[in-house]
Coordinates of C-alpha atoms in Angstrom, one line a residue:
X1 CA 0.0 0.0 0.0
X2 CA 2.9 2.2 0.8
X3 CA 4.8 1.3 -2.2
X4 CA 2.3 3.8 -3.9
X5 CA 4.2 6.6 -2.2
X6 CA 7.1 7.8 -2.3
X7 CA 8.5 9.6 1.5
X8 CA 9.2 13.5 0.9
X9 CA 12.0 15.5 3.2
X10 CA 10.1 17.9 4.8
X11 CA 12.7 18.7 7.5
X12 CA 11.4 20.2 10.4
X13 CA 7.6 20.2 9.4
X14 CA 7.7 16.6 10.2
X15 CA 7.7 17.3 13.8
X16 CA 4.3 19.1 13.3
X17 CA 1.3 16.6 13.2
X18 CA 2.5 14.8 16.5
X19 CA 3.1 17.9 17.9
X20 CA -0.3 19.6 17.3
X21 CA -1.9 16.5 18.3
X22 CA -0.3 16.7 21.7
X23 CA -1.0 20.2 22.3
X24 CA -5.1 19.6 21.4
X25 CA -5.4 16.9 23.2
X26 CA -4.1 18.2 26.1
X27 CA -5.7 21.1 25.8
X28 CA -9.6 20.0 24.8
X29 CA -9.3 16.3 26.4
X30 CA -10.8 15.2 22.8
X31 CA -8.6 12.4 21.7
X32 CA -9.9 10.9 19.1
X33 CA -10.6 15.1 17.4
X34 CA -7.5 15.3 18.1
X35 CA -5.5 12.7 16.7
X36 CA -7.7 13.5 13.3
X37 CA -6.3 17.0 13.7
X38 CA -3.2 15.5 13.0
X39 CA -3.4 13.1 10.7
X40 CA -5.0 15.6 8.8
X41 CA -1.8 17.9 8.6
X42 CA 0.3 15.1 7.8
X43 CA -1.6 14.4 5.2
X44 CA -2.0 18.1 3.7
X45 CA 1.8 18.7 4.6
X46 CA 2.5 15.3 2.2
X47 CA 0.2 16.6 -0.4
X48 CA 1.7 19.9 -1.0
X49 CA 5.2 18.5 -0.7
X50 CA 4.8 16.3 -3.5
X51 CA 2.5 18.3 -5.6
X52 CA -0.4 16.4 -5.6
X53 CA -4.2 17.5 -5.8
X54 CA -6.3 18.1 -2.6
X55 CA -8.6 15.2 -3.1
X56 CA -5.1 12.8 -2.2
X57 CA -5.1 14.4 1.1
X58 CA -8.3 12.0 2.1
X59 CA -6.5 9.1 -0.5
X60 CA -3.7 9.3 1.9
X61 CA -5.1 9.6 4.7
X62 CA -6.8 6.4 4.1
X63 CA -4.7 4.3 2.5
X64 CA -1.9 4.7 5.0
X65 CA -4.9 3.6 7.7
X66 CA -5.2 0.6 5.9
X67 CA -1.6 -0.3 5.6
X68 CA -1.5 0.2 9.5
X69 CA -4.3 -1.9 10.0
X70 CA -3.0 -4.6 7.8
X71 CA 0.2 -4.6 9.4
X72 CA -1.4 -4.5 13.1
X73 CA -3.6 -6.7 12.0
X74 CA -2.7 -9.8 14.5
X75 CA -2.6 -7.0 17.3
X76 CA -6.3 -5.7 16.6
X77 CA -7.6 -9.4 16.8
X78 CA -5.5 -10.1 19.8
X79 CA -7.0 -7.2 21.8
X80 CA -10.5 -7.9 20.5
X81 CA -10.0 -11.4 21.9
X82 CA -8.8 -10.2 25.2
X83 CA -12.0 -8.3 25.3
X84 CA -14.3 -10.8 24.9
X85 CA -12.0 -12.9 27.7
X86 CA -12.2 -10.0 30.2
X87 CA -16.2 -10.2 29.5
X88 CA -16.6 -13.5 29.8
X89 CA -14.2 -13.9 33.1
X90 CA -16.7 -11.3 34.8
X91 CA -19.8 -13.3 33.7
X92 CA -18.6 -16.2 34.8
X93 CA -17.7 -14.7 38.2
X94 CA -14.2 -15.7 38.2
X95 CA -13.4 -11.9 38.4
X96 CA -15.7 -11.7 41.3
X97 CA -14.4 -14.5 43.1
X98 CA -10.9 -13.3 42.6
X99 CA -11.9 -10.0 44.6
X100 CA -13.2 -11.6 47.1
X101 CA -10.0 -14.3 47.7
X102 CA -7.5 -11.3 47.0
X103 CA -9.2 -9.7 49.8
X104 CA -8.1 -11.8 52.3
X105 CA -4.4 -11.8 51.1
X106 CA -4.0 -8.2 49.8
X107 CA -5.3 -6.2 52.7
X108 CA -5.3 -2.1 52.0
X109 CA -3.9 0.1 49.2
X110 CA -0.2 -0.4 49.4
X111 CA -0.4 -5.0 49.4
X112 CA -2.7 -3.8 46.2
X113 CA 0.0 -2.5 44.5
X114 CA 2.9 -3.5 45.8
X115 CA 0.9 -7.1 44.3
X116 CA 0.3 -5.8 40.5
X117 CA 4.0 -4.8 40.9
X118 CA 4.8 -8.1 41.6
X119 CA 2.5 -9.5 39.0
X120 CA 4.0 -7.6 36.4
X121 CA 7.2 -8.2 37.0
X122 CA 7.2 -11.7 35.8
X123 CA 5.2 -10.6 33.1
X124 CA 8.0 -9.6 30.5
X125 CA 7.8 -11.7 27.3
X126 CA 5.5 -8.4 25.5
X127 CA 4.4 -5.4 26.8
X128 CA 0.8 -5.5 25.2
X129 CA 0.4 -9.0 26.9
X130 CA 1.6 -7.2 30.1
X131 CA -0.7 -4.6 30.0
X132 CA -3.5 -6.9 29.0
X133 CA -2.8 -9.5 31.5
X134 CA -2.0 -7.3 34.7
X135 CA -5.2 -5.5 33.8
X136 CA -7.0 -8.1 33.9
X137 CA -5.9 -10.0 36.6
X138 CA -5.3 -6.7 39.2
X139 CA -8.2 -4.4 38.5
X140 CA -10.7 -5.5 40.7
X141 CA -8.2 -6.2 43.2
X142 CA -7.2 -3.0 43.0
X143 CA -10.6 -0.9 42.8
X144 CA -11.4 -2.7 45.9
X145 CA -8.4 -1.3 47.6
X146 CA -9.4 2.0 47.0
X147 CA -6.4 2.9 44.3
X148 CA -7.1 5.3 41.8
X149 CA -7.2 4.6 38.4
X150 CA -4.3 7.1 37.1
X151 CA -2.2 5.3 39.7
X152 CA -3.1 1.5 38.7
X153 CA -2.3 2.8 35.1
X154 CA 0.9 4.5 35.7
X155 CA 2.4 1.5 37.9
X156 CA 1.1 -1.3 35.0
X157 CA 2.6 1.4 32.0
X158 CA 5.4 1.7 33.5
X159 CA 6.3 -2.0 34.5
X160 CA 5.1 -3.0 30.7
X161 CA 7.9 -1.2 29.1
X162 CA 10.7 -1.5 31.5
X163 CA 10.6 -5.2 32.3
X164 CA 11.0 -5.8 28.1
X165 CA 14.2 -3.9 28.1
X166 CA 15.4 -5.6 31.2
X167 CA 14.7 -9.3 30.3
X168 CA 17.1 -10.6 27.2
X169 CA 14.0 -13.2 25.9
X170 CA 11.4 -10.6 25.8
X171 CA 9.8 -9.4 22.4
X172 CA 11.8 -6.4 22.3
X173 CA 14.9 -8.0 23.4
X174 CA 14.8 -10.0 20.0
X175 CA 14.1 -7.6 18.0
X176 CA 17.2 -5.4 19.2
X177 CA 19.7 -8.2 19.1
X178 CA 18.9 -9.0 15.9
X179 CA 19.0 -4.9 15.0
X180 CA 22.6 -4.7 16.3
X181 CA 23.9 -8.0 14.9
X182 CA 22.4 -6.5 11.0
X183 CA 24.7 -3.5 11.8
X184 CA 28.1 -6.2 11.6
X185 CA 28.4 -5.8 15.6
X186 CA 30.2 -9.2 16.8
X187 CA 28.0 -11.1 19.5
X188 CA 25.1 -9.0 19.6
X189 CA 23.4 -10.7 22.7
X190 CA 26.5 -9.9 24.3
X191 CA 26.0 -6.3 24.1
X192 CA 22.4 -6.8 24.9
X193 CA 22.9 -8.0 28.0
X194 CA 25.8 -5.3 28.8
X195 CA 23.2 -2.7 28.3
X196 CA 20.8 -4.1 30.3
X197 CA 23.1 -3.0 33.4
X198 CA 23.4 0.0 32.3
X199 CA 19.6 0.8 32.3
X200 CA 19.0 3.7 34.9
X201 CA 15.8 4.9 33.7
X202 CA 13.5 1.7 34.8
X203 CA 15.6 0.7 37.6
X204 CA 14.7 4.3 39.1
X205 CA 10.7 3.5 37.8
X206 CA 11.1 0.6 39.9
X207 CA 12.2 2.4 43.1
X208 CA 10.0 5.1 42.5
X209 CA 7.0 2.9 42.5
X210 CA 8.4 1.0 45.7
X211 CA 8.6 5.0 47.5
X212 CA 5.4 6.3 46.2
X213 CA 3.6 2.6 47.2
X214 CA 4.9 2.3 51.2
X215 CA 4.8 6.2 51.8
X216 CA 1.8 7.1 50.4
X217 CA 3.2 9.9 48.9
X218 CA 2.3 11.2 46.3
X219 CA 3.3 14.4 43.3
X220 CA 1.2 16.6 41.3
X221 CA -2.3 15.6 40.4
X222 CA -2.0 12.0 41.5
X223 CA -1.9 13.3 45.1
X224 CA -5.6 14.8 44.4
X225 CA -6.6 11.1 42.8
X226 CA -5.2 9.2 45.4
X227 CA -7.3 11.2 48.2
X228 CA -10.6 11.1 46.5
X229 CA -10.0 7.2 45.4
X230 CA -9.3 7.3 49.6
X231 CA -12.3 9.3 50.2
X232 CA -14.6 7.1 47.1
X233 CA -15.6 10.0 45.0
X234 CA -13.3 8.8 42.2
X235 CA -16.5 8.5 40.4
X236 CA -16.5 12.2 40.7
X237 CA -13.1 13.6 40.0
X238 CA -13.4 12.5 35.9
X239 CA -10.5 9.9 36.3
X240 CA -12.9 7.1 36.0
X241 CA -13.5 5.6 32.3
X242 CA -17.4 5.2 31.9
X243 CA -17.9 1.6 29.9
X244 CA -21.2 1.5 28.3
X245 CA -21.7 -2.5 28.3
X246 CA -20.4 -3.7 31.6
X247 CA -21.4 -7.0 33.5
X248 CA -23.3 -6.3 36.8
X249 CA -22.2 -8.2 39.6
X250 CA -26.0 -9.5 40.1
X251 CA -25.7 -11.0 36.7
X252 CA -22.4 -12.6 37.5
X253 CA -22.1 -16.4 37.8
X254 CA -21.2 -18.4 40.6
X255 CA -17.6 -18.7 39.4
X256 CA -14.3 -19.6 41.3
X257 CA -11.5 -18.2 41.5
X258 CA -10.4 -20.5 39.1
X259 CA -12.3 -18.9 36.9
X260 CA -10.4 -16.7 35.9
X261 CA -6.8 -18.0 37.3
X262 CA -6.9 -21.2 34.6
X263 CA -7.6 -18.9 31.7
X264 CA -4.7 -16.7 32.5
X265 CA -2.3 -19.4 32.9
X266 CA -3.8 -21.5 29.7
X267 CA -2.9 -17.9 27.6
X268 CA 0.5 -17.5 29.1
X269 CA 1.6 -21.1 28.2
X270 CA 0.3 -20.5 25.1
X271 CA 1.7 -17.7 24.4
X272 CA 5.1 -18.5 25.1
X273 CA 4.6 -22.1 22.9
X274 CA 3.5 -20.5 20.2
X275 CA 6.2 -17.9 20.1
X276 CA 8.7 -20.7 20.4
X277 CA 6.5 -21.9 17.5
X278 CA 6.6 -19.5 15.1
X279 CA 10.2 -18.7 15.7
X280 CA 11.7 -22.0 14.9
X281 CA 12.1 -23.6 18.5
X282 CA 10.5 -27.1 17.6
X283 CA 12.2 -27.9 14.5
X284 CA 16.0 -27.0 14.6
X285 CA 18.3 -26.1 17.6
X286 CA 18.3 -22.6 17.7
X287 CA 19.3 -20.3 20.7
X288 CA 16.7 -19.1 22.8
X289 CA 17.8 -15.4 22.0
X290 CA 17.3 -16.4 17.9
X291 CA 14.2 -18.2 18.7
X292 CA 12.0 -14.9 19.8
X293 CA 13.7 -13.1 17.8
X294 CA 12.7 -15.2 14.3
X295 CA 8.9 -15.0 16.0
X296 CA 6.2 -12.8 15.7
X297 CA 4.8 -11.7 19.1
X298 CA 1.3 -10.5 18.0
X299 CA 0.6 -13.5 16.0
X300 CA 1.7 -15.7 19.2
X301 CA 0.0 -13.9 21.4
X302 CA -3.4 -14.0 19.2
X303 CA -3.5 -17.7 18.6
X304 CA -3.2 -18.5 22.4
X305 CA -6.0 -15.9 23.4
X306 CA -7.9 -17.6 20.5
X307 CA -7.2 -21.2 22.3
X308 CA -8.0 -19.6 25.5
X309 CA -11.4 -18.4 24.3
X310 CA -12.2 -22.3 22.8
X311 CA -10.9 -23.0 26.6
X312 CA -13.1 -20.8 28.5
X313 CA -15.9 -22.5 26.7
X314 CA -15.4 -25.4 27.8
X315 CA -14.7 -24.2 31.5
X316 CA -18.0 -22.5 31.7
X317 CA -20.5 -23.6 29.7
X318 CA -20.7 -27.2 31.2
X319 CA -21.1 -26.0 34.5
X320 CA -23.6 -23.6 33.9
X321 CA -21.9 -20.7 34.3
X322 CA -23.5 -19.6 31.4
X323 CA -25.8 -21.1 28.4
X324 CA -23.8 -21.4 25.1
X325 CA -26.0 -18.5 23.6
X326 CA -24.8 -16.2 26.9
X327 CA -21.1 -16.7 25.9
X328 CA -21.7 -15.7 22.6
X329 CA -23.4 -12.9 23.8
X330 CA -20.8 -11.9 26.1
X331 CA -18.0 -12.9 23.5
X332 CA -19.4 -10.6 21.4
X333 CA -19.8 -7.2 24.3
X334 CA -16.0 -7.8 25.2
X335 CA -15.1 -7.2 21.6
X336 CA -17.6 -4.2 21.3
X337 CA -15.7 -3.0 24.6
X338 CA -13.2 -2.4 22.8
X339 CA -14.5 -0.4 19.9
X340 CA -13.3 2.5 21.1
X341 CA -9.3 1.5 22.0
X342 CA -9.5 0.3 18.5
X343 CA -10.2 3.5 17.1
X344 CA -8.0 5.5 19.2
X345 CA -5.1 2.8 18.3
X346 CA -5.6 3.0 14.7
X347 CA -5.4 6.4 14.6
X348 CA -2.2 6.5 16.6
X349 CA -0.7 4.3 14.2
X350 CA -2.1 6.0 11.3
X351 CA -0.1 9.2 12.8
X352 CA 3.0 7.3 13.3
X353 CA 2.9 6.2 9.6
X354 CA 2.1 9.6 8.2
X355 CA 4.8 11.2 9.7
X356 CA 7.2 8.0 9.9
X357 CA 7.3 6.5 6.3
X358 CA 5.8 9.5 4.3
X359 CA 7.3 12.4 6.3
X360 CA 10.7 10.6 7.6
X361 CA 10.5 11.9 10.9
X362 CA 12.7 9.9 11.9
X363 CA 15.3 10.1 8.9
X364 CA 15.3 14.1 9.7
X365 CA 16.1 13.2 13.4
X366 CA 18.8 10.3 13.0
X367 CA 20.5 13.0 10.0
X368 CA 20.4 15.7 12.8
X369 CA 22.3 13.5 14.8
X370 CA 24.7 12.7 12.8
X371 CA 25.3 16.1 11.2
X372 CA 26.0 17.7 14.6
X373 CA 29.1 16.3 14.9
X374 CA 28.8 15.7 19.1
X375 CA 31.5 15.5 21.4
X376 CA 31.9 11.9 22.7
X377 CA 30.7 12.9 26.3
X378 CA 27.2 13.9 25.5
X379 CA 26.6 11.2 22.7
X380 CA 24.6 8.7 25.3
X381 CA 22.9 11.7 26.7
X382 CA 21.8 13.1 23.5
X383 CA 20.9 9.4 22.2
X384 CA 18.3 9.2 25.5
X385 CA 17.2 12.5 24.3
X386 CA 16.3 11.6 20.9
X387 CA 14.9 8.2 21.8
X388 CA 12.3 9.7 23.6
X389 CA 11.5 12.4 21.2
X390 CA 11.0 9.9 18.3
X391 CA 8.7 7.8 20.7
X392 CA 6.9 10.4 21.9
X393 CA 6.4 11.8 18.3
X394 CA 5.8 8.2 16.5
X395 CA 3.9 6.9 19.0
X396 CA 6.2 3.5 19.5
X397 CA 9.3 2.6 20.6
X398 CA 10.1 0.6 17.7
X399 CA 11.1 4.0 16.3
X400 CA 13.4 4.5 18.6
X401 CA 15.1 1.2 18.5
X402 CA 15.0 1.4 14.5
X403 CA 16.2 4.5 13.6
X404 CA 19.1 5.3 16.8
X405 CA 20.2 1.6 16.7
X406 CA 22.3 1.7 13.4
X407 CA 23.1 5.4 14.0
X408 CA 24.5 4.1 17.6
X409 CA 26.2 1.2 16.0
X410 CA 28.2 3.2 13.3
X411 CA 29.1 6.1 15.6
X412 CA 30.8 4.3 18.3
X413 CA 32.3 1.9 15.4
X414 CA 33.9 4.8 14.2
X415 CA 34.3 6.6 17.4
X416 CA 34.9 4.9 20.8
X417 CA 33.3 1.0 20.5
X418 CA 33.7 1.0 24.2
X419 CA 30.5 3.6 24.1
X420 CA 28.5 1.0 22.5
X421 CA 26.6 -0.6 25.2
X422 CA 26.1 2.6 27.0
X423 CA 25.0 4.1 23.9
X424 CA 22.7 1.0 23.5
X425 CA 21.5 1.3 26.8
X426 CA 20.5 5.0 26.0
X427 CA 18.2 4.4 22.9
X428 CA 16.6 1.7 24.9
X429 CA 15.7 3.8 28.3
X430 CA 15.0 7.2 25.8
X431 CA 12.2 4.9 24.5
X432 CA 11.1 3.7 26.8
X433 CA 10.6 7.5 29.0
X434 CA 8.8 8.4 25.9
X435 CA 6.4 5.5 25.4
X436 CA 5.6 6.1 28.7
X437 CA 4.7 10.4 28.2
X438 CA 3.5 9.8 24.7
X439 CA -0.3 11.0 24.3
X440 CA -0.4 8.8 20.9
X441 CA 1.5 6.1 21.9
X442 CA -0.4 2.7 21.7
X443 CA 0.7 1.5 25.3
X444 CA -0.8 4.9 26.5
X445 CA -4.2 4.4 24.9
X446 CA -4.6 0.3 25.7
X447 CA -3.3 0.1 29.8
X448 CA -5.7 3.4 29.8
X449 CA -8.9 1.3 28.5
X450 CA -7.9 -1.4 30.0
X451 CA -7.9 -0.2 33.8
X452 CA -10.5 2.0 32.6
X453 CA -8.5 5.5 33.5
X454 CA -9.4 8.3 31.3
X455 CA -6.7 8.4 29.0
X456 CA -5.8 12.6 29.3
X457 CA -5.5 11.7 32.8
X458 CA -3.4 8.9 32.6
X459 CA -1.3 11.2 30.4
X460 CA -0.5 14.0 33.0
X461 CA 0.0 12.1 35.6
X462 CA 2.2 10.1 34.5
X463 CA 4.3 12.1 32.8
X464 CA 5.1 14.1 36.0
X465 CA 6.5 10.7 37.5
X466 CA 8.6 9.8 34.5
X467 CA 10.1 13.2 33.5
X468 CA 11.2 12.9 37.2
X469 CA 12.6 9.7 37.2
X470 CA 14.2 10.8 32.9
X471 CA 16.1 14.2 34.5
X472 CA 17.9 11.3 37.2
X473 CA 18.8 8.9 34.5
X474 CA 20.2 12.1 32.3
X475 CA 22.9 12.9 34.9
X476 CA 23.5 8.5 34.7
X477 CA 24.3 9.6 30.9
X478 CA 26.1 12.5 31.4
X479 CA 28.6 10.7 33.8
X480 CA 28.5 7.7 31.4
X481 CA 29.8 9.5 28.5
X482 CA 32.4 11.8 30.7
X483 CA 34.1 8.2 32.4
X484 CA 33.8 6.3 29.1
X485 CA 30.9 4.1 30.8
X486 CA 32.1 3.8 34.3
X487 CA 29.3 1.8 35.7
X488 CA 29.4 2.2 39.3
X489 CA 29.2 6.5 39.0
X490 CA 26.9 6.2 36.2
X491 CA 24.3 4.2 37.9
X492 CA 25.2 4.6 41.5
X493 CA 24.7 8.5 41.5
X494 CA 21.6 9.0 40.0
X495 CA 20.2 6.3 42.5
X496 CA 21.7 8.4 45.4
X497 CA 20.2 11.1 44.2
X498 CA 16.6 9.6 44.0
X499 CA 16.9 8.6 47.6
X500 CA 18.2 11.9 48.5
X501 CA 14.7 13.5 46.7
X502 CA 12.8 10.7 48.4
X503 CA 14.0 11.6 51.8
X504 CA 13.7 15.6 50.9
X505 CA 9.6 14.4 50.1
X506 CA 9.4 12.9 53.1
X507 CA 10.6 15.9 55.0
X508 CA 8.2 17.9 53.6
X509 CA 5.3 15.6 54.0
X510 CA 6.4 15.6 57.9
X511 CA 6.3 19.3 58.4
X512 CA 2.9 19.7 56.6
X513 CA 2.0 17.4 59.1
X514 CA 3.3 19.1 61.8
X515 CA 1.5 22.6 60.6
X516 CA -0.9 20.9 59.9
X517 CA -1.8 19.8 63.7
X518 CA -0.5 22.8 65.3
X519 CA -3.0 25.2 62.9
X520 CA -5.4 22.5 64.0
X521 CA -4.8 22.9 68.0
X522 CA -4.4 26.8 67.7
X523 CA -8.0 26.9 65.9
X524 CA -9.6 24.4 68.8
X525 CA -7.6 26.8 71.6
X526 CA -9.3 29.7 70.0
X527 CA -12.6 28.4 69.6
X528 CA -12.8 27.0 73.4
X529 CA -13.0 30.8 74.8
X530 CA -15.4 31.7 72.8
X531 CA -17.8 28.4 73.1
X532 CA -17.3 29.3 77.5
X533 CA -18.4 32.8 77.1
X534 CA -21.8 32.4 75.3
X535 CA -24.5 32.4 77.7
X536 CA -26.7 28.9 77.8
X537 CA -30.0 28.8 75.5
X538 CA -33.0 27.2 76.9
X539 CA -35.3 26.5 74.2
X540 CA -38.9 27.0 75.4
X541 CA -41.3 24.4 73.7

C-alpha cells in the first residue's frame, strides 16, 4: 500500500502533526478530534510537498490507515479477543471471586500495589500481553483497595515497558539483538545483556513505584486522585472511564477463583509455545535469544488468546456458568468493549505512519544527529534525548530502536566502540521514557482502557512521574559519556540522588503534618473561649 508513495524530506515540518496532536489533546481532552487533527496535517503537509491534488489528502489519509491496519492486524484481533476474555471472566464470576479471595491476602492500598508490581514483573515476554494481562488479573483487586485509576495505570505502564528492556528473551529483546547483529556488531546478545546493566531509567521507575507505594506519597495531580479514590468519590473527579456495556455483579455467575486463574495461565503457556512456535524452537536447535527473535509476538500472542477463548468455553458452559447462547453474547460485548481502544489505536498508528514512512520523521532526526558532529561525552545523553523524542512523536518505541540503533552502531564503530553498550543502553531507556509520556503512543491508549482510566488523565500524571525519574537517569548519561561508561558512578549516582529527593519528600510531607496539627490545635484553643463565654440557650417548647 505504501509502495504507492514515495517519502518526501520535509525537514522540520515533520515534527508538526504529532506535535499539534499533543497540544489539542491536552488542551480539549478530545482524543480521538485530536488525533484527526493530526493526521489531517500530515496528510496536507504530504500533499503539498509532493505536488499532488487536494482530493489525495483523504487518499492518503486512508490508505496509510489501511496499511496500518493490515500490518497490526494480529494486534487488533489479539485485543479484540482479550476483550471478549475479560467479559466472559466477569460473567462467569471468576473476576468476582478473585476479589473476594485477593481480599483476604492483599489487605489495603499499598499490598494492592505492591501485588500488581509483583504481577508484572514476571510478566515480560510483551508489553501488550503485560498490559493486558495485569489488567486483567489486578483491576478488581485494585478498585477494591481504594487505588485510583491514574495510579493503577501508571504503575502497570510503566512495568510493561521497563521489564522488556530488562529481560534478554522478551519481544523487544529480539528484535534489538537481531537490530545490532544487521549492523556487523560481533556477539550481539553480548552487548544486549551489557546494556541491560546500564539501564537507569527503569531501575529508578522501579524504586519510584516502591517510595510512592509504602509512603503514600504522592506528586502533582495523582496526590488529588489518590485522596478522592481514599475518600470514594473517584467517580466524581473525571479519572474514572465510563464503559457503556459492563457485566453487573448481580448477573455474574457463581464462578471460582479458578475462573479466571486457569484462563490466565492457559494464555501464558500459550503464548510462550507458540512464540517458540513460530520462531523456529521445535524444528532446529536454535538459541533461545534467535528463537523470539525469528517470532512474531502478535501473531503468538493472538492464537493462544484464541485457544483460551475455545478453553473458556469449555470451563464454563458445562457447568452452567452460562448457556452457550450467553457466551456468545458476552463474547461478542467484550469485543464491542473495545471499539473504542481500537479507534484510538488505529489512529495512533495512522499518525506514526504519516509522519514516519511519508514524512521521515525519523530520517530528519537520525540525519540531525549525525550532522551535529557531538563531542563523545554527551553522545549517550543526546541518544536518550532523541529516543524519547521519536517515541513520543511516532507513538512506538520501535522507532526508537529502529532509527538510533544503526546510528548508535556506526558512531561508536567509528568513534569509541567502548561507548557501545552505554549508547545501547540510551536508545533503549529514551524509548522507553517516551512510550511512557506519549499522548499517541499505543501502550498509552490500551493500559488506559484497560484499567478504565481516562486516557488525558493517565497522560498528566504520569508524565510528572517519569520526566522525574528521565532528568535522574540524564545525569546517569552525562557521567556515562564523561568516564567512558564507568558503571558504578553512572548508575550509583543518579540512585543516590533519587533517595536523597525521596528523603527531601518525606521531610516535607512531615512538616505539613506538623502545621498541619499545630494550625489544628491553635483553631480548637481559639474556639474553646469563645464556646465558655456564650451564655446557655433554653429553648422553650
Amino acid at each position: 500500500m505504501l509502495g504507492a508513495y514515495e517519502p518526501a524530506d520535509v525537514g522540520w515540518l515533520s515534527l508538526l502533526p504529532p506535535l499539534v496532536t499533543m497540544i489539542l489533546a491536552l488542551a480539549t481532552k478530545e482524543v480521538i478530534i485530536s488525533l484527526l487533527m493530526g493526521i489531517l496535517l500530515a496528510a496536507t503537509i504530504y500533499v503539498v510537498k509532493t505536488h499532488r491534488g487536494i482530493v489525495d489528502i483523504v487518499q492518503v489519509l486512508f490508505d496509510i490507515l489501511g496499511s496500518r491496519v493490515s500490518s497490526n492486524m494480529y494486534m487488533c484481533l489479539f485485543m479484540f479477543l482479550m476483550g471478549s476474555l475479560v467479559q466472559l471472566m466477569s460473567k462467569a464470576g471468576g473476576t468476582r471471586a478473585f476479589g473476594e479471595w485477593s481480599a483476604k491476602i492483599v489487605k489495603g492500598r499499598k499490598s494492592a500495589i505492591f501485588f500488581t508490581f509483583l504481577i508484572a514483573s514476571t510478566l515480560f515476554l510483551d508489553d501488550y500481553f503485560s498490559i493486558i494481562t495485569v489488567s486483567a488479573v489486578m483491576r478488581v483487586v485494585l478498585d477494591r483497595n481504594q487505588v485510583s485509576k491514574p495510579k493503577s495505570a501508571y504503575v502497570i505502564h510503566t512495568m510493561a515497558g521497563s521489564m522488556c528492556i530488562l529481560i534478554p528473551i522478551s519481544s523487544w529483546a529480539a528484535v534489538v539483538i537481531t537490530q545490532i547483529g544487521d549492523c556487523g556488531i560481533k556477539k550481539p546478545f553480548n552487548v544486549f545483556l551489557g546494556a541491560i546493566s546500564y539501564n537507569i531509567y527503569p531501575v529508578l521507575c522501579f524504586l519510584l513505584i516502591l517510595f510512592t507505594t509504602f509512603s503514600g506519597i504522592d506528586v502533582g495531580g495523582m496526590t488529588t486522585y489518590e485522596e478522592n479514590a481514599i475518600k470514594g468519590e473517584s467517580a466524581n473527579d473525571g479519572s474514572v472511564m465510563v464503559i457503556r456495556e459492563e457485566t453487573k455483579e448481580s448477573e455474574m455467575g457463581d464462578g471460582k477463583v479458578l475462573d479466571l486463574v486457569l484462563p490466565i495461565l492457559v494464555l501464558i503457556f500459550f503464548s510462550v509455545l507458540f512464540m517458540v512456535y513460530l520462531g523456529g524452537g521445535f524444528s532446529r536447535k536454535k538459541p533461545i535469544q534467535q528463537i523470539f527473535a525469528d517470532s512474531d509476538t502478535g501473531q503468538a500472542i493472538t492464537y493462544a488468546s484464541f485457544v483460551t477463548l475455545l478453553f473458556s468455553l469449555v470451563l464454563y458452559v458445562p457447568r452452567k456458568l452460562m448457556t452457550f447462547l450467553e457466551f456468545m453474547e458476552e463474547t461478542k460485548q467484550g469485543m464491542k468493549s473495545m471499539i473504542d481502544t481500537f479507534l484510538i489505536l488505529v489512529l495512533a498508528w495512522t499518525i506514526g505512519g504519516v509522519s514516519g514512512s511519508l514524512l521521515k520523521t525519523g530520517e530528519y532526526v537520525g540525519d540531525f544527529i549525525v550532522k551535529c558532529s557531538l563531542p563523545l561525552a554527551i553522545v549517550p545523553t543526546v541518544i536518550f534525548l532523541v529516543g524519547a523524542l521519536l517515541t513520543f512523536a511516532l507513538g512506538t518505541t520501535w522507532a526508537g530502536f529502529s532509527v538510533l540503533i544503526p546510528i548508535v552502531c556506526n558512531i561508536c564503530k567509528q568513534t569509541d566502540i567502548r561507548l557501545l553498550v552505554p549508547c545501547i543502553s540510551a536508545c533503549l531507556c529514551g524509548s522507553v521514557y517516551g512510550d511512557n509520556i506519549s499522548p499517541i503512543c499505543d501502550n498509552t491508549v490500551l493500559v488506559s482502557s484497560c484499567i478504565r482510566c481516562q486516557y488525558i488523565i493517565h497522560v498528566k500524571t504520569e508524565a510528572v512521574y517519569a520526566t522525574t525519574v528521565a532528568i535522574l537517569s540524564l545525569v546517569g548519561y552525562i557521567i556515562m559519556g564523561i568516564t567512558g561508561g564507568n558503571h558504578l558512578l553512572s548508575m550509583g549516582i543518579p540512585i543516590a540522588l533519587e533517595l536523597v529527593l525521596f528523603g527531601i519528600l518525606w521531610i516535607i510531607r512531615k512538616t505539613n503534618c506538623i502545621v498541619r496539627h499545630a494550625m489544628s490545635s491553635r483553631k480548637q484553643a481559639t474556639e474553646a473561649p469563645l464556646l465558655e463565654s456564650q451564655p446557655n440557650t433554653v429553648v422553650v417548647v
